[in-house]
Amino acid sequence: MQLTVNGKSYDVNVPSDMPILWVIRDKLGLMGTKFGCGAAQCGACTVHLDGQGIRSCVAPVSRAEGKEIVTIEGLNDTLSKPLMAAWTEIDVPQCGYCQTGQIMAAAVLLRDNNNPTDQDIDNAMSGNICRCATYQRIRKAIHLAAELKKSSS
Amino acid sequence: MSNAQLIDRRKFIRSTALAAGGLIIAFNVPAGIRTRGVVKEPVLFAPNAFLRIGSDNSVKIILSHCEMGQGIWTSLSMLIAEELDADWKSLQVEHAPADIAYYHTVYATQRTGGSSSLNSEFDRYRKAGATARYLLVQAAANRWKVAPDDCQTANGYVVSGDKKISYGELVTDAMALPAPADIPLKDPKDWKIIGGKIKRLDTQEKIKGTAVFGMDIHFPDLLTVMVARVPVNGATVTGYDEAAALAVPGVRQVVKIPTGVAVLADDFWSAKKGRQALKVQWDLGAAANISSDSLFTEMKARADKGGIVATEEGNVAELFKQSVTKVEVEYFQPFLAQSPMEPLNCTVKLSADKCEIWTGTQTQTDDQHAASEITGLPISQVFIHTCFLGGSFGRRNITRSDFVREAVEVAKASGKLVKTVWTREDDIQGGRYRPAFLHRFKVGLDANGMPVSWDQISVGQSVMTGGPFEKIAVVNGVDTFSIEGMQAVPFIKALKNKKIAVNTPDWPIMIDNWRAVGMSHTIFAMESLIDEMAYAAKKDPVAYRRLLYKDDARLLKVLDLAAEKSSWGTPLPKDHGRGIAAFKACGSYVALVAEVSVPKNGMVKVHKVTCVVDCGTAIQPDGVVAQMEGSVGYGLSAALYSEITFKNGQVQQKNFYNYPILRMNEMPEVNTYIVPGNEPPGGIGEASVGQMMPALTNAMFAVTGKRIRNLPIYKMKMGNA
């Protein structure tokens, strides 16, 4: 099967029902995308499939054929830079395990919405669990990232 | 001569008596760290086990404790960097190997827990930095032929007059010098790093996805393992379809181990499918009779019956009879799973002469011993590579190292390089739970509403029995963690008529540490009860606590400041209310005020939490704030939703859909205030989890007049799983 991940093309020999998460991690060795629940409940495995945030732990790899997967390792600078800068400034992570998924979910929000309100953040981010409960800082960081993105464009 | 040899030859064994907790520890450099990970081969100066300074000006901190989110990667490093006068930007950090040099100063094994890292390492880590600085200054003074007192240090340099030299340039000289017997530490007023606005050192790798958690360990010949684990504690395997599992593409091997049947495969997905194909049959054993309903009934019966007395004084029955107001209440709290975001996992590479383990763990020494016991290898041939922990909350601090032990069993039985991976369902159903607890009280109040008699029985399994701290924690049959923190409350201590007893069931339910351990349930009971006493006494909950806590100046201070910062007593919109809880936990004092609204027939919404903490010296203040915020979320999750229930011995919850975790839209605004203090650092990771639960239910009472005595507030409707 032909896969495009972070702009690179890969030939993978996996069963078509293998979730994208395990192709990325076990076959391509991209470890930034995390396994949390395997049931689309926590968002730790969030990646972009043709720009849409998806739960890669339940999405079979067959869904990705002919489409573009983007993981935390390949997030474009327009979104990555303000998000990373904001996450750094607010010092968001604790254990850090869910944070790449949080950032991938926030990236979709930020791409589509230059001025996310608290309600927008609730709507976009409530699918992503942080067991350390860094939510308040994630919220602040998203607001800050929106500011940074605007000022750089 | 290689640098490793150079360092070997130095034999940096400098026994000192620097340990804080009275335990004397050789300040030596374990063999494992001398030769690892050096790219450009700089000369490495290792004045003690916790620090290496390179001729390339690198400064590496070796952490005896593990980073699981609580922030010691940064705060422990700050202790060394402060005394070393290191260039903060040059710091690198790594987890220590398992070695006696890294034993906890109090626990006497290598262990992270009890919110004790900063307190126990406060002197040892500062002295590690100060010793290195002393030797570097001495080396510079010798070189310049000036007195050490004429030298100053800052940002990784020694300076004297117009002379300036970097630490890196001095390492070879410093290595030849004898270490001082003891070393004075800076006056806190001279601190530049401790207490400062310092950012976490692990943020970059965690947001870029390059941080290595146990789950991320990978080798080309590694097989992923999934274990079909006993569904009920004590169950045994009676049969399984090995051929069906082996027929799944990618499955390589099936082995039976003490905890179940393990499927080894090329990847997670194949292992999971292979495990499904096994269709293991079990003899569920005696524990299959357990159900939550009957446990609850039994707990009540046990409370009726009484228990082993922990404290008894005066004439409780008589004083209760004479009392003006009687408060008779009981509080029930369920079994809970820690559910860290990173499911358990453990990689084991076993050969004839050594066993290497990669995992996120709080208990390196225990793990080493477990692996040694299983493999027959000497402890010195078991190497633990501690990875970042994707959360733990106690799940990776387990008596007998359950998940490490299991992985070593698989490696031994299969002869392969293996990584066990637990699914979320495995984590929730194969847990080591916070025990359910019933706390029952009969308190008599005098005409002023103050307690004159106190009769308490606490019913729940003992966490400490059978564990490493049994000898200290279990006193005359009383697990002091079943009533953790309660006897130490000054007004309880001062009460002339009291009886506190415990009744400890010996159920075959696996229980262990859960964030805040005993105080995850005792604070809810105490601070709910005190609220009830306040209302019974017709006093404002804060005013009443002021009277009760009058002999505890630090608790009083956080209480008062929390009242002030939350505008306690000022009017609120309709359906809104405030609740307070204050308690000393892990050496820190925390008061929380929750502001909630409870619409008619609706769900409670927590709008705001005001948090005041006195943790003595706040090493990294923003880290303290982060832990307070996180604990508010963790406590709220438990109070609102969390409950592990049993039916026919099996856990009914499976995943986050029926073991829900607090989400973004439910997180209140948290405002944290740190009371400045110069006492030794108290714990912060567990200090405010327990207070959140009663602060919430007390606030709900203020709105509804309905007292919540059973948690969780919202019970999930379970199917007949």
Coordinates of N, CA, C and O in Angstrom, one line a residue, chain B residues 149-288:
Chain B
D149 N 38.8 32.4 48.2 CA 37.9 33.5 48.6 C 37.9 34.7 47.7 O 36.9 35.5 47.7
D150 N 38.9 34.8 46.9 CA 39.0 35.9 45.9 C 38.3 35.6 44.6 O 38.5 36.3 43.6
C151 N 37.7 34.4 44.5 CA 37.1 34.0 43.3 C 35.6 34.0 43.4 O 35.0 33.7 44.5
Q152 N 34.9 34.4 42.4 CA 33.4 34.4 42.3 C 33.0 33.4 41.2 O 33.8 33.2 40.3
T153 N 31.8 33.0 41.3 CA 31.3 32.1 40.2 C 29.9 32.7 39.7 O 29.2 33.2 40.5
A154 N 29.7 32.5 38.4 CA 28.4 32.8 37.9 C 28.3 32.2 36.5 O 29.3 32.2 35.7
N155 N 27.1 31.7 36.1 CA 26.8 31.2 34.8 C 27.9 30.3 34.2 O 28.2 30.4 33.0
G156 N 28.5 29.5 35.0 CA 29.4 28.5 34.5 C 30.9 29.0 34.4 O 31.7 28.4 33.7
Y157 N 31.2 30.1 35.0 CA 32.5 30.7 35.0 C 33.0 30.9 36.4 O 32.3 31.3 37.3
V158 N 34.4 30.8 36.5 CA 35.0 31.3 37.7 C 35.7 32.7 37.3 O 36.3 32.7 36.3
V159 N 35.5 33.6 38.2 CA 36.0 35.0 37.9 C 36.8 35.4 39.1 O 36.4 35.2 40.3
S160 N 38.0 36.0 38.8 CA 38.7 36.7 39.9 C 39.4 37.9 39.3 O 40.3 37.8 38.4
G161 N 39.0 39.1 39.8 CA 39.6 40.3 39.2 C 39.3 40.3 37.7 O 38.1 40.2 37.3
D162 N 40.3 40.5 36.9 CA 40.1 40.5 35.4 C 40.2 39.1 34.8 O 40.2 39.0 33.6
K163 N 40.4 38.1 35.6 CA 40.6 36.8 35.1 C 39.2 36.0 35.1 O 38.4 36.1 36.0
K164 N 39.0 35.3 34.0 CA 37.7 34.6 33.9 C 38.0 33.2 33.2 O 38.7 33.2 32.2
I165 N 37.5 32.2 33.7 CA 37.7 30.9 33.0 C 36.4 30.0 33.2 O 35.7 30.1 34.2
S166 N 36.1 29.3 32.1 CA 34.9 28.5 32.1 C 35.1 27.2 32.9 O 36.2 26.7 33.1
Y167 N 34.0 26.7 33.4 CA 34.1 25.4 34.2 C 34.7 24.3 33.3 O 35.5 23.5 33.8
G168 N 34.3 24.3 32.1 CA 34.8 23.2 31.2 C 36.3 23.2 31.1 O 36.9 22.1 31.1
E169 N 36.9 24.4 31.2 CA 38.4 24.5 31.1 C 39.1 24.0 32.4 O 40.3 23.8 32.5
L170 N 38.3 23.9 33.5 CA 38.8 23.5 34.8 C 38.6 22.1 35.2 O 39.1 21.6 36.2
V171 N 37.9 21.3 34.4 CA 37.5 20.0 34.8 C 38.6 19.1 35.1 O 38.7 18.4 36.1
T172 N 39.7 19.1 34.3 CA 40.8 18.2 34.5 C 41.5 18.5 35.8 O 41.8 17.6 36.6
D173 N 41.7 19.8 36.0 CA 42.3 20.2 37.3 C 41.5 19.8 38.5 O 42.0 19.3 39.5
A174 N 40.2 20.1 38.3 CA 39.3 19.8 39.5 C 39.2 18.4 39.8 O 39.1 18.0 41.0
M175 N 39.3 17.5 38.8 CA 39.3 16.1 39.1 C 40.4 15.6 40.0 O 40.3 14.6 40.7
A176 N 41.5 16.3 40.0 CA 42.6 15.9 40.8 C 42.5 16.3 42.2 O 43.4 15.9 43.1
L177 N 41.5 17.1 42.6 CA 41.5 17.7 43.9 C 40.6 16.8 44.8 O 39.6 16.2 44.4
P178 N 40.9 16.8 46.1 CA 40.1 16.1 47.1 C 38.8 16.8 47.3 O 38.8 18.0 47.4
A179 N 37.7 16.0 47.5 CA 36.4 16.7 47.8 C 36.4 17.2 49.2 O 37.1 16.6 50.1
P180 N 35.7 18.2 49.5 CA 35.6 18.7 50.9 C 34.8 17.8 51.7 O 33.9 17.1 51.2
A181 N 35.0 17.7 53.0 CA 34.3 16.8 53.9 C 32.8 17.3 54.0 O 31.9 16.5 53.9
D182 N 32.7 18.6 54.1 CA 31.3 19.1 54.1 C 31.4 20.5 53.5 O 32.5 21.1 53.3
I183 N 30.3 21.0 53.1 CA 30.3 22.2 52.3 C 29.2 23.1 52.7 O 28.1 22.6 52.9
P184 N 29.4 24.4 53.0 CA 28.3 25.3 53.3 C 27.4 25.5 52.1 O 27.9 25.5 51.0
L185 N 26.2 25.8 52.4 CA 25.3 26.1 51.3 C 25.0 27.6 51.3 O 25.2 28.3 52.3
K186 N 24.5 28.1 50.1 CA 24.2 29.5 50.0 C 23.1 29.9 51.0 O 22.2 29.2 51.3
D187 N 23.2 31.2 51.4 CA 22.1 31.8 52.1 C 20.9 31.9 51.1 O 21.2 32.4 50.0
P188 N 19.7 31.5 51.5 CA 18.6 31.6 50.6 C 18.5 33.0 49.9 O 18.0 33.2 48.8
K189 N 18.9 34.1 50.6 CA 18.7 35.4 50.0 C 19.6 35.6 48.8 O 19.4 36.5 48.0
D190 N 20.6 34.7 48.7 CA 21.5 34.8 47.5 C 21.1 33.9 46.3 O 21.8 33.9 45.3
W191 N 20.0 33.2 46.5 CA 19.5 32.4 45.4 C 19.2 33.2 44.2 O 18.5 34.2 44.2
K192 N 19.6 32.6 43.0 CA 19.3 33.2 41.8 C 18.4 32.4 41.0 O 17.6 32.8 40.1
I193 N 18.4 31.1 41.2 CA 17.6 30.1 40.4 C 16.4 29.6 41.2 O 15.3 29.6 40.8
I194 N 16.7 29.1 42.4 CA 15.6 28.6 43.3 C 14.6 29.7 43.5 O 15.0 30.8 43.9
G195 N 13.4 29.4 43.3 CA 12.3 30.4 43.5 C 12.1 31.3 42.4 O 11.3 32.2 42.4
G196 N 12.9 31.1 41.3 CA 12.9 32.1 40.2 C 11.9 31.6 39.1 O 11.2 30.6 39.2
K197 N 11.7 32.5 38.1 CA 10.8 32.2 37.0 C 11.6 31.3 36.0 O 12.2 31.7 35.0
I198 N 11.6 30.0 36.3 CA 12.3 29.0 35.5 C 11.3 28.2 34.7 O 10.3 27.7 35.2
K199 N 11.6 28.0 33.4 CA 10.7 27.1 32.6 C 11.2 25.7 32.7 O 12.4 25.4 32.9
R200 N 10.2 24.8 32.4 CA 10.5 23.4 32.5 C 11.6 23.0 31.5 O 11.6 23.5 30.3
L201 N 12.5 22.1 31.8 CA 13.5 21.7 30.9 C 13.1 20.6 29.9 O 13.8 20.2 29.0
D202 N 11.8 20.0 30.1 CA 11.4 18.9 29.3 C 10.3 19.3 28.3 O 9.7 18.5 27.6
T203 N 10.0 20.6 28.3 CA 8.9 21.1 27.4 C 9.2 20.8 25.9 O 8.3 20.3 25.2
Q204 N 10.3 21.2 25.5 CA 10.6 21.2 24.0 C 10.4 19.8 23.5 O 9.7 19.6 22.5
E205 N 11.0 18.8 24.1 CA 10.9 17.4 23.5 C 9.5 16.9 23.7 O 9.0 16.1 22.9
K206 N 8.8 17.4 24.7 CA 7.4 16.9 24.9 C 6.4 17.5 23.9 O 5.5 16.8 23.5
I207 N 6.7 18.7 23.4 CA 5.8 19.2 22.4 C 6.1 18.9 21.0 O 5.3 18.9 20.1
K208 N 7.4 18.5 20.8 CA 7.8 18.1 19.4 C 7.6 16.7 19.2 O 7.7 16.2 18.1
G209 N 7.3 15.9 20.3 CA 7.1 14.5 20.1 C 8.4 13.7 20.1 O 8.3 12.5 19.7
T210 N 9.5 14.3 20.6 CA 10.7 13.5 20.6 C 11.1 13.0 22.0 O 12.0 12.2 22.1
A211 N 10.3 13.4 23.0 CA 10.5 12.8 24.3 C 10.3 11.3 24.3 O 9.4 10.8 23.6
V212 N 11.2 10.6 24.9 CA 11.1 9.1 24.8 C 10.4 8.6 26.1 O 10.9 8.6 27.2
F213 N 9.1 8.1 25.9 CA 8.4 7.4 26.9 C 8.7 5.9 26.7 O 9.1 5.5 25.6
G214 N 8.3 5.1 27.7 CA 8.5 3.7 27.6 C 7.9 3.1 26.3 O 8.4 2.3 25.6
M215 N 6.7 3.7 26.0 CA 6.0 3.2 24.9 C 6.7 3.4 23.6 O 6.5 2.7 22.6
D216 N 7.7 4.3 23.6 CA 8.4 4.7 22.3 C 9.7 3.9 22.1 O 10.4 4.1 21.1
I217 N 10.0 3.0 23.0 CA 11.2 2.2 22.9 C 11.0 1.2 21.7 O 10.0 0.6 21.6
H218 N 12.0 1.2 20.8 CA 11.9 0.3 19.7 C 13.2 -0.2 19.3 O 14.2 0.5 19.3
F219 N 13.3 -1.4 18.9 CA 14.5 -2.1 18.4 C 14.1 -2.9 17.1 O 12.9 -3.3 17.1
P220 N 15.0 -3.1 16.2 CA 14.5 -3.8 15.0 C 14.0 -5.2 15.2 O 13.1 -5.6 14.6
D221 N 14.6 -5.9 16.2 CA 14.1 -7.3 16.5 C 13.1 -7.3 17.6 O 12.9 -8.4 18.2
L222 N 12.6 -6.2 18.0 CA 11.6 -6.2 19.1 C 10.3 -6.8 18.8 O 9.7 -6.5 17.7
L223 N 9.7 -7.6 19.6 CA 8.3 -8.1 19.4 C 7.4 -7.4 20.4 O 7.7 -7.2 21.6
T224 N 6.2 -7.0 19.9 CA 5.2 -6.4 20.8 C 4.4 -7.5 21.4 O 4.0 -8.5 20.7
V225 N 4.2 -7.4 22.7 CA 3.5 -8.5 23.4 C 2.2 -7.9 24.0 O 2.2 -6.9 24.6
M226 N 1.2 -8.7 23.8 CA -0.1 -8.4 24.6 C -0.4 -9.7 25.4 O -0.4 -10.8 24.9
V227 N -0.8 -9.4 26.6 CA -1.0 -10.5 27.5 C -2.6 -10.6 27.8 O -3.2 -9.6 28.1
A228 N -3.1 -11.8 27.6 CA -4.5 -12.1 28.0 C -4.3 -12.4 29.5 O -3.8 -13.4 29.9
R229 N -4.7 -11.4 30.3 CA -4.5 -11.4 31.7 C -5.7 -11.9 32.5 O -6.8 -11.8 32.0
V230 N -5.4 -12.5 33.6 CA -6.5 -13.0 34.4 C -7.6 -12.0 34.6 O -7.3 -10.8 35.0
P231 N -8.8 -12.3 34.3 CA -9.9 -11.3 34.4 C -10.3 -11.1 35.8 O -11.0 -10.1 36.1
V232 N -10.0 -12.0 36.7 CA -10.3 -11.9 38.1 C -9.1 -12.3 38.9 O -8.4 -13.2 38.5
N233 N -8.8 -11.5 39.9 CA -7.6 -11.8 40.7 C -7.7 -13.3 41.2 O -8.7 -13.7 41.8
G234 N -6.6 -14.1 41.0 CA -6.6 -15.4 41.4 C -7.1 -16.4 40.4 O -7.1 -17.6 40.6
A235 N -7.6 -16.0 39.3 CA -8.1 -16.9 38.2 C -6.9 -17.7 37.6 O -5.8 -17.2 37.7
T236 N -7.3 -18.8 37.0 CA -6.2 -19.6 36.4 C -6.6 -20.0 35.0 O -7.8 -20.1 34.7
V237 N -5.7 -20.2 34.1 CA -5.9 -20.5 32.7 C -6.2 -22.0 32.6 O -5.5 -22.8 33.2
T238 N -7.3 -22.3 31.9 CA -7.7 -23.8 31.8 C -7.5 -24.2 30.3 O -7.4 -25.4 30.0
G239 N -7.5 -23.2 29.4 CA -7.2 -23.6 28.0 C -7.2 -22.4 27.1 O -7.6 -21.3 27.5
Y240 N -6.5 -22.6 26.0 CA -6.5 -21.5 25.0 C -6.1 -22.0 23.6 O -5.5 -23.1 23.6
D241 N -6.5 -21.3 22.6 CA -6.3 -21.8 21.2 C -5.0 -21.2 20.7 O -5.0 -20.1 20.0
E242 N -3.9 -21.8 21.0 CA -2.6 -21.3 20.5 C -2.5 -21.2 19.0 O -2.0 -20.3 18.4
A243 N -3.0 -22.3 18.4 CA -2.9 -22.4 16.9 C -3.7 -21.2 16.2 O -3.2 -20.6 15.2
A244 N -4.8 -20.9 16.8 CA -5.6 -19.8 16.2 C -4.8 -18.5 16.3 O -4.8 -17.6 15.4
A245 N -4.2 -18.3 17.5 CA -3.4 -17.0 17.6 C -2.2 -17.0 16.7 O -1.9 -16.0 16.0
L246 N -1.5 -18.2 16.5 CA -0.4 -18.2 15.7 C -0.7 -18.1 14.2 O 0.1 -17.8 13.3
A247 N -2.0 -18.4 13.9 CA -2.5 -18.3 12.5 C -2.7 -16.8 12.1 O -2.8 -16.5 10.9
V248 N -2.7 -15.9 13.1 CA -2.9 -14.5 12.7 C -1.5 -14.0 12.2 O -0.5 -14.2 12.8
P249 N -1.6 -13.4 11.0 CA -0.4 -12.9 10.4 C 0.4 -11.9 11.3 O -0.3 -11.1 12.0
G250 N 1.7 -12.1 11.4 CA 2.4 -11.2 12.3 C 2.7 -11.8 13.7 O 3.6 -11.3 14.4
V251 N 1.9 -12.7 14.1 CA 2.0 -13.4 15.4 C 3.2 -14.3 15.3 O 3.2 -15.2 14.4
R252 N 4.1 -14.3 16.3 CA 5.3 -15.1 16.2 C 5.4 -16.2 17.3 O 6.0 -17.2 17.1
Q253 N 4.8 -16.0 18.4 CA 4.9 -16.9 19.5 C 3.8 -16.7 20.5 O 3.3 -15.6 20.7
V254 N 3.5 -17.8 21.2 CA 2.5 -17.7 22.3 C 3.2 -18.4 23.5 O 3.7 -19.5 23.4
V255 N 3.2 -17.7 24.7 CA 3.8 -18.3 25.9 C 2.9 -18.1 27.1 O 2.2 -17.1 27.2
K256 N 2.9 -19.1 27.9 CA 2.1 -19.0 29.1 C 3.0 -18.4 30.2 O 4.2 -18.8 30.4
I257 N 2.5 -17.5 30.9 CA 3.2 -16.9 32.0 C 2.3 -16.8 33.3 O 1.1 -17.1 33.2
P258 N 2.9 -16.5 34.5 CA 2.0 -16.6 35.7 C 0.8 -15.7 35.6 O -0.3 -16.1 36.2
T259 N 0.8 -14.6 34.9 CA -0.4 -13.7 34.9 C -1.3 -14.0 33.7 O -2.3 -13.2 33.6
G260 N -1.0 -14.9 32.9 CA -1.9 -15.2 31.8 C -1.2 -15.8 30.6 O -0.3 -16.6 30.8
V261 N -1.7 -15.5 29.4 CA -1.1 -16.0 28.2 C -0.6 -14.8 27.3 O -1.4 -13.9 27.1
A262 N 0.7 -14.9 26.9 CA 1.3 -13.8 26.2 C 1.4 -14.1 24.7 O 1.8 -15.2 24.3
V263 N 1.0 -13.1 23.9 CA 1.1 -13.2 22.4 C 2.2 -12.3 21.9 O 2.1 -11.1 22.2
L264 N 3.2 -12.8 21.3 CA 4.3 -12.0 20.8 C 4.1 -11.8 19.3 O 3.9 -12.8 18.5
A265 N 4.2 -10.6 18.8 CA 3.9 -10.3 17.4 C 4.8 -9.2 16.9 O 5.5 -8.5 17.7
D266 N 4.8 -9.0 15.6 CA 5.6 -8.0 14.9 C 5.2 -6.6 15.3 O 6.0 -5.7 15.3
D267 N 4.0 -6.4 15.6 CA 3.5 -5.1 15.9 C 2.3 -5.2 16.9 O 1.7 -6.3 17.1
F268 N 1.8 -4.0 17.3 CA 0.7 -3.9 18.2 C -0.6 -4.6 17.7 O -1.2 -5.4 18.3
W269 N -0.9 -4.2 16.4 CA -2.1 -4.7 15.8 C -2.2 -6.2 15.7 O -3.2 -6.8 16.0
S270 N -1.1 -6.8 15.3 CA -1.1 -8.2 15.2 C -1.2 -8.9 16.6 O -1.8 -9.9 16.7
A271 N -0.5 -8.3 17.5 CA -0.5 -8.9 18.9 C -2.0 -8.8 19.4 O -2.4 -9.7 20.1
K272 N -2.6 -7.7 19.1 CA -4.0 -7.5 19.6 C -4.9 -8.6 19.0 O -5.8 -9.2 19.7
K273 N -4.8 -8.7 17.7 CA -5.6 -9.7 17.0 C -5.3 -11.1 17.5 O -6.2 -12.0 17.6
G274 N -4.0 -11.4 17.7 CA -3.6 -12.7 18.2 C -4.2 -13.0 19.5 O -4.7 -14.1 19.8
R275 N -4.2 -12.0 20.3 CA -4.8 -12.2 21.7 C -6.3 -12.5 21.6 O -6.8 -13.3 22.3
Q276 N -7.0 -11.8 20.7 CA -8.4 -12.0 20.5 C -8.6 -13.5 20.1 O -9.6 -14.2 20.5
A277 N -7.7 -14.0 19.2 CA -7.9 -15.3 18.7 C -7.6 -16.4 19.7 O -8.1 -17.5 19.6
L278 N -6.9 -16.1 20.8 CA -6.6 -17.1 21.8 C -7.8 -17.7 22.5 O -7.7 -18.9 22.8
K279 N -8.8 -16.9 22.7 CA -10.0 -17.3 23.4 C -9.7 -18.2 24.6 O -10.0 -19.3 24.7
V280 N -9.0 -17.5 25.5 CA -8.6 -18.2 26.8 C -9.8 -18.6 27.6 O -10.7 -17.8 27.7
Q281 N -9.7 -19.8 28.1 CA -10.7 -20.2 29.1 C -10.1 -20.1 30.5 O -8.9 -20.5 30.7
W282 N -10.9 -19.7 31.4 CA -10.4 -19.5 32.8 C -11.2 -20.2 33.8 O -12.4 -20.4 33.7
D283 N -10.5 -20.6 34.9 CA -11.2 -21.0 36.1 C -11.1 -19.7 36.9 O -10.0 -19.3 37.4
L284 N -12.3 -19.0 37.1 CA -12.2 -17.7 37.7 C -11.9 -17.7 39.2 O -11.4 -16.7 39.8
G285 N -12.1 -18.8 39.9 CA -11.7 -18.9 41.3 C -12.6 -18.3 42.2 O -13.7 -17.8 41.8
A286 N -12.2 -18.2 43.5 CA -13.1 -17.7 44.5 C -13.5 -16.2 44.4 O -14.6 -15.8 44.8
A287 N -12.6 -15.4 43.8 CA -12.8 -14.0 43.7 C -14.0 -13.7 42.8 O -14.4 -12.5 42.7
A288 N -14.4 -14.7 42.0 CA -15.5 -14.4 41.1 C -16.8 -14.1 41.8 O -17.8 -13.8 41.1

